[in-house]
Amino acid sequence: MAFKTPPALTVGFDLDMTLIDSRPGIRACYQALSERTGTYIDADLAVTRLGPPLAEELINWFPAEEVAAVADLYREMYPTIAIAATPALTGAREAIAAVREAGGRAIVVTAKYEPNAKLHLAHLRIEPDAVIGDLWAEQKAEALREHDAGVYVGDHVGDVRGARAAGALSVGVATGPCPPEELRAAGADVVLTDLTEFPRWLSDYRPARA
C-alpha cells in the first residue's frame, strides 16, 4: 500500500510589527501627510495602534468624505518616506528561513497596501513565497485558505481572528500593540515574546503535527 506524502506546511506571517518595525516610517509619513494637508495628526499616537486598515486611523483626523482621497495621497507618499526608515524586526529573516528549512512555504498576509508591502520586503531582502495585501482580520482567512496555510503568525488580535477564521493555528508575537494576555484572550494557540523564539517553536511543532 502506497502512502501519500503529507503536504508541505505553509506558514503565514503578518507584516507590520510582526516582520517589520514600521513605526518610524509610518510616523514620518503621517507627519508629512499632516504638513501636506494642513490637518493635525498625532503621529506618535497613531503608531501605537498599528494593525487595522489605514482608513480606520485616518477617520480620527479627517472627515469621512475625505478619507478615501487622503488614503490615496498617503499611499502615494509612502514609498519615498517610509520604506528606507523601516527596519526588520529581530528574528524576522530567521523565521522565514526556519519555515524553508523545514520544507515549508512562507507567505505574508497583511492589511497593508500590497504594493507598499512588497516594497518593504524587497528593501529588507526578505523573500516570502507570496505576498497578499489589503486584508484585515477575518478577511485574511481568504488568503490563508487559498494557500492552505496551517499556521498564521501575527502581533494583533485581528491576526488571531484571521487565523481562527481560516482554521489555522494562531501564533501570536508580543511585538505589536497587543500584550500577551490580550492575544491569549482573543484565542491565540501560542504566544511568543518575539520571532527569535519561532524557529525553536516550529521545530517542536512539526514532530507533534506528524
CSV table of C-alpha atoms in Angstrom, one decimal:
chain,number,residue,atom,x,y,z
A,1,MET,CA,0.0,0.0,0.0
A,2,ALA,CA,1.4,3.4,-1.0
A,3,PHE,CA,1.5,6.2,1.5
A,4,LYS,CA,0.8,9.7,0.4
A,5,THR,CA,3.5,12.3,1.3
A,6,PRO,CA,1.9,14.9,3.6
A,7,PRO,CA,1.6,18.4,2.1
A,8,ALA,CA,4.3,20.9,2.9
A,9,LEU,CA,3.5,23.2,5.8
A,10,THR,CA,2.6,26.7,4.8
A,11,VAL,CA,3.1,29.4,7.4
A,12,GLY,CA,1.5,32.9,7.0
A,13,PHE,CA,3.1,36.0,8.6
A,14,ASP,CA,1.6,39.4,9.2
A,15,LEU,CA,3.9,42.3,8.2
A,16,ASP,CA,3.6,45.4,10.4
A,17,MET,CA,5.0,44.8,13.9
A,18,THR,CA,5.4,41.1,13.1
A,19,LEU,CA,8.2,41.0,10.5
A,20,ILE,CA,9.0,44.8,10.3
A,21,ASP,CA,9.0,47.7,12.8
A,22,SER,CA,7.0,50.0,10.7
A,23,ARG,CA,6.6,52.7,13.4
A,24,PRO,CA,9.4,55.0,12.3
A,25,GLY,CA,8.4,55.0,8.7
A,26,ILE,CA,4.6,55.4,9.3
A,27,ARG,CA,5.3,58.1,11.9
A,28,ALA,CA,7.3,60.1,9.4
A,29,CYS,CA,4.6,59.5,6.7
A,30,TYR,CA,1.9,60.8,9.0
A,31,GLN,CA,3.9,63.8,9.8
A,32,ALA,CA,4.5,64.6,6.2
A,33,LEU,CA,0.8,64.0,5.5
A,34,SER,CA,-0.2,66.4,8.2
A,35,GLU,CA,2.1,69.1,6.7
A,36,ARG,CA,0.8,68.4,3.2
A,37,THR,CA,-2.9,68.6,4.1
A,38,GLY,CA,-2.7,71.2,7.0
A,39,THR,CA,-4.5,68.8,9.2
A,40,TYR,CA,-3.2,67.9,12.7
A,41,ILE,CA,-2.3,64.2,13.1
A,42,ASP,CA,-0.9,62.8,16.3
A,43,ALA,CA,1.7,60.6,14.7
A,44,ASP,CA,3.1,59.3,18.0
A,45,LEU,CA,-0.4,58.1,19.0
A,46,ALA,CA,-1.2,56.7,15.6
A,47,VAL,CA,1.8,54.3,15.6
A,48,THR,CA,0.7,52.8,19.0
A,49,ARG,CA,-2.3,51.3,17.3
A,50,LEU,CA,-1.0,49.8,14.1
A,51,GLY,CA,-2.8,46.8,12.6
A,52,PRO,CA,-6.2,47.8,11.3
A,53,PRO,CA,-6.6,49.3,7.8
A,54,LEU,CA,-5.3,52.8,7.1
A,55,ALA,CA,-8.9,54.2,6.8
A,56,GLU,CA,-9.6,53.3,10.4
A,57,GLU,CA,-6.8,55.6,11.6
A,58,LEU,CA,-7.5,58.4,9.1
A,59,ILE,CA,-11.1,58.7,10.2
A,60,ASN,CA,-9.8,60.0,13.5
A,61,TRP,CA,-8.3,63.0,11.8
A,62,PHE,CA,-10.2,63.7,8.6
A,63,PRO,CA,-13.9,64.0,7.7
A,64,ALA,CA,-15.4,60.7,6.4
A,65,GLU,CA,-15.9,62.1,2.9
A,66,GLU,CA,-12.1,62.9,2.6
A,67,VAL,CA,-10.7,59.7,3.9
A,68,ALA,CA,-10.5,57.8,0.6
A,69,ALA,CA,-8.7,60.6,-1.1
A,70,VAL,CA,-6.3,61.2,1.8
A,71,ALA,CA,-5.6,57.4,1.9
A,72,ASP,CA,-4.6,57.5,-1.7
A,73,LEU,CA,-2.3,60.5,-1.0
A,74,TYR,CA,-0.7,58.7,1.9
A,75,ARG,CA,-0.1,55.6,-0.1
A,76,GLU,CA,1.5,57.7,-2.9
A,77,MET,CA,3.8,59.5,-0.4
A,78,TYR,CA,4.7,56.3,1.5
A,79,PRO,CA,7.4,54.7,-0.7
A,80,THR,CA,9.7,57.7,-0.6
A,81,ILE,CA,9.2,58.4,3.1
A,82,ALA,CA,8.6,55.1,4.9
A,83,ILE,CA,10.4,52.3,3.2
A,84,ALA,CA,14.0,53.2,4.0
A,85,ALA,CA,13.1,54.2,7.5
A,86,THR,CA,11.6,50.8,8.4
A,87,PRO,CA,13.8,48.0,9.8
A,88,ALA,CA,13.1,44.3,10.0
A,89,LEU,CA,12.2,43.1,13.5
A,90,THR,CA,14.7,40.9,15.2
A,91,GLY,CA,14.3,37.3,14.1
A,92,ALA,CA,12.2,38.1,11.0
A,93,ARG,CA,14.6,36.7,8.4
A,94,GLU,CA,15.4,33.7,10.6
A,95,ALA,CA,11.7,32.9,11.0
A,96,ILE,CA,11.2,32.8,7.2
A,97,ALA,CA,14.3,30.7,6.9
A,98,ALA,CA,13.1,28.3,9.5
A,99,VAL,CA,10.0,27.6,7.5
A,100,ARG,CA,12.0,27.0,4.4
A,101,GLU,CA,14.5,24.7,6.2
A,102,ALA,CA,11.5,22.7,7.4
A,103,GLY,CA,10.5,22.2,3.8
A,104,GLY,CA,7.6,24.6,4.1
A,105,ARG,CA,6.3,27.7,2.3
A,106,ALA,CA,6.2,31.2,3.9
A,107,ILE,CA,3.7,33.8,2.9
A,108,VAL,CA,2.9,37.3,4.0
A,109,VAL,CA,-0.8,38.3,4.5
A,110,THR,CA,-1.2,41.9,5.6
A,111,ALA,CA,-3.7,44.7,5.8
A,112,LYS,CA,-1.1,47.0,4.2
A,113,TYR,CA,-1.5,48.2,0.7
A,114,GLU,CA,0.0,45.4,-1.3
A,115,PRO,CA,2.5,47.3,-3.5
A,116,ASN,CA,4.0,49.0,-0.4
A,117,ALA,CA,4.2,45.7,1.5
A,118,LYS,CA,6.2,44.3,-1.4
A,119,LEU,CA,8.5,47.3,-1.4
A,120,HIS,CA,9.2,46.8,2.3
A,121,LEU,CA,10.1,43.2,1.9
A,122,ALA,CA,12.3,43.8,-1.2
A,123,HIS,CA,14.1,46.6,0.6
A,124,LEU,CA,14.9,44.4,3.5
A,125,ARG,CA,15.7,41.4,1.3
A,126,ILE,CA,13.0,39.2,2.9
A,127,GLU,CA,11.6,36.9,0.3
A,128,PRO,CA,8.4,35.1,1.1
A,129,ASP,CA,6.8,32.7,-1.4
A,130,ALA,CA,3.8,35.1,-1.8
A,131,VAL,CA,2.6,38.5,-0.5
A,132,ILE,CA,-1.1,39.2,-0.2
A,133,GLY,CA,-2.2,42.7,0.9
A,134,ASP,CA,-5.3,44.7,1.7
A,135,LEU,CA,-6.8,42.1,4.0
A,136,TRP,CA,-7.7,42.7,7.7
A,137,ALA,CA,-8.8,40.3,10.5
A,138,GLU,CA,-11.3,37.7,9.2
A,139,GLN,CA,-10.6,38.8,5.6
A,140,LYS,CA,-7.1,37.3,6.0
A,141,ALA,CA,-8.7,33.9,6.1
A,142,GLU,CA,-9.4,34.1,2.3
A,143,ALA,CA,-5.7,34.2,1.5
A,144,LEU,CA,-4.8,31.7,4.3
A,145,ARG,CA,-7.3,29.2,3.0
A,146,GLU,CA,-6.3,29.8,-0.7
A,147,HIS,CA,-2.6,29.0,0.2
A,148,ASP,CA,-3.6,26.1,2.6
A,149,ALA,CA,-1.8,27.8,5.5
A,150,GLY,CA,-1.7,25.7,8.6
A,151,VAL,CA,-0.2,28.4,10.8
A,152,TYR,CA,-0.6,32.2,10.9
A,153,VAL,CA,1.8,34.4,12.9
A,154,GLY,CA,0.8,37.9,13.9
A,155,ASP,CA,1.0,40.6,16.6
A,156,HIS,CA,-2.6,41.8,16.7
A,157,VAL,CA,-5.9,40.3,17.9
A,158,GLY,CA,-7.1,40.8,14.3
A,159,ASP,CA,-4.4,38.3,13.2
A,160,VAL,CA,-5.7,35.8,15.8
A,161,ARG,CA,-9.2,36.3,14.4
A,162,GLY,CA,-7.9,35.8,10.8
A,163,ALA,CA,-6.1,32.6,11.8
A,164,ARG,CA,-9.2,31.2,13.6
A,165,ALA,CA,-11.5,32.0,10.7
A,166,ALA,CA,-9.1,30.1,8.4
A,167,GLY,CA,-8.9,27.1,10.7
A,168,ALA,CA,-5.1,27.7,11.1
A,169,LEU,CA,-3.1,27.6,14.2
A,170,SER,CA,-2.7,31.1,15.6
A,171,VAL,CA,0.8,32.1,16.8
A,172,GLY,CA,0.9,35.5,18.5
A,173,VAL,CA,4.0,37.5,18.9
A,174,ALA,CA,4.0,40.3,21.5
A,175,THR,CA,5.9,42.8,19.4
A,176,GLY,CA,3.0,45.0,18.5
A,177,PRO,CA,0.2,46.9,20.3
A,178,CYS,CA,-1.4,43.8,21.9
A,179,PRO,CA,0.2,42.3,25.1
A,180,PRO,CA,0.4,38.5,25.5
A,181,GLU,CA,-2.7,38.3,27.7
A,182,GLU,CA,-4.8,40.1,25.1
A,183,LEU,CA,-3.6,37.7,22.4
A,184,ARG,CA,-4.4,34.7,24.6
A,185,ALA,CA,-7.8,36.1,25.4
A,186,ALA,CA,-8.5,36.5,21.7
A,187,GLY,CA,-7.8,32.8,21.2
A,188,ALA,CA,-4.1,32.6,20.2
A,189,ASP,CA,-2.9,29.0,20.4
A,190,VAL,CA,0.7,30.0,21.1
A,191,VAL,CA,2.2,33.3,22.2
A,192,LEU,CA,5.8,34.1,21.7
A,193,THR,CA,7.8,37.1,23.0
A,194,ASP,CA,9.2,37.8,19.5
A,195,LEU,CA,10.2,35.9,16.4
A,196,THR,CA,13.5,34.9,17.8
A,197,GLU,CA,11.5,32.1,19.6
A,198,PHE,CA,9.8,31.0,16.4
A,199,PRO,CA,12.4,28.6,14.9
A,200,ARG,CA,12.6,26.5,18.1
A,201,TRP,CA,8.8,26.5,18.4
A,202,LEU,CA,8.5,25.4,14.8
A,203,SER,CA,11.0,22.6,15.2
A,204,ASP,CA,8.9,21.3,18.2
A,205,TYR,CA,5.6,21.8,16.4
A,206,ARG,CA,6.3,19.8,13.3
A,207,PRO,CA,7.1,16.5,15.1
A,208,ALA,CA,3.9,16.9,17.1
A,209,ARG,CA,2.0,17.6,13.9
A,210,ALA,CA,3.4,14.5,12.3
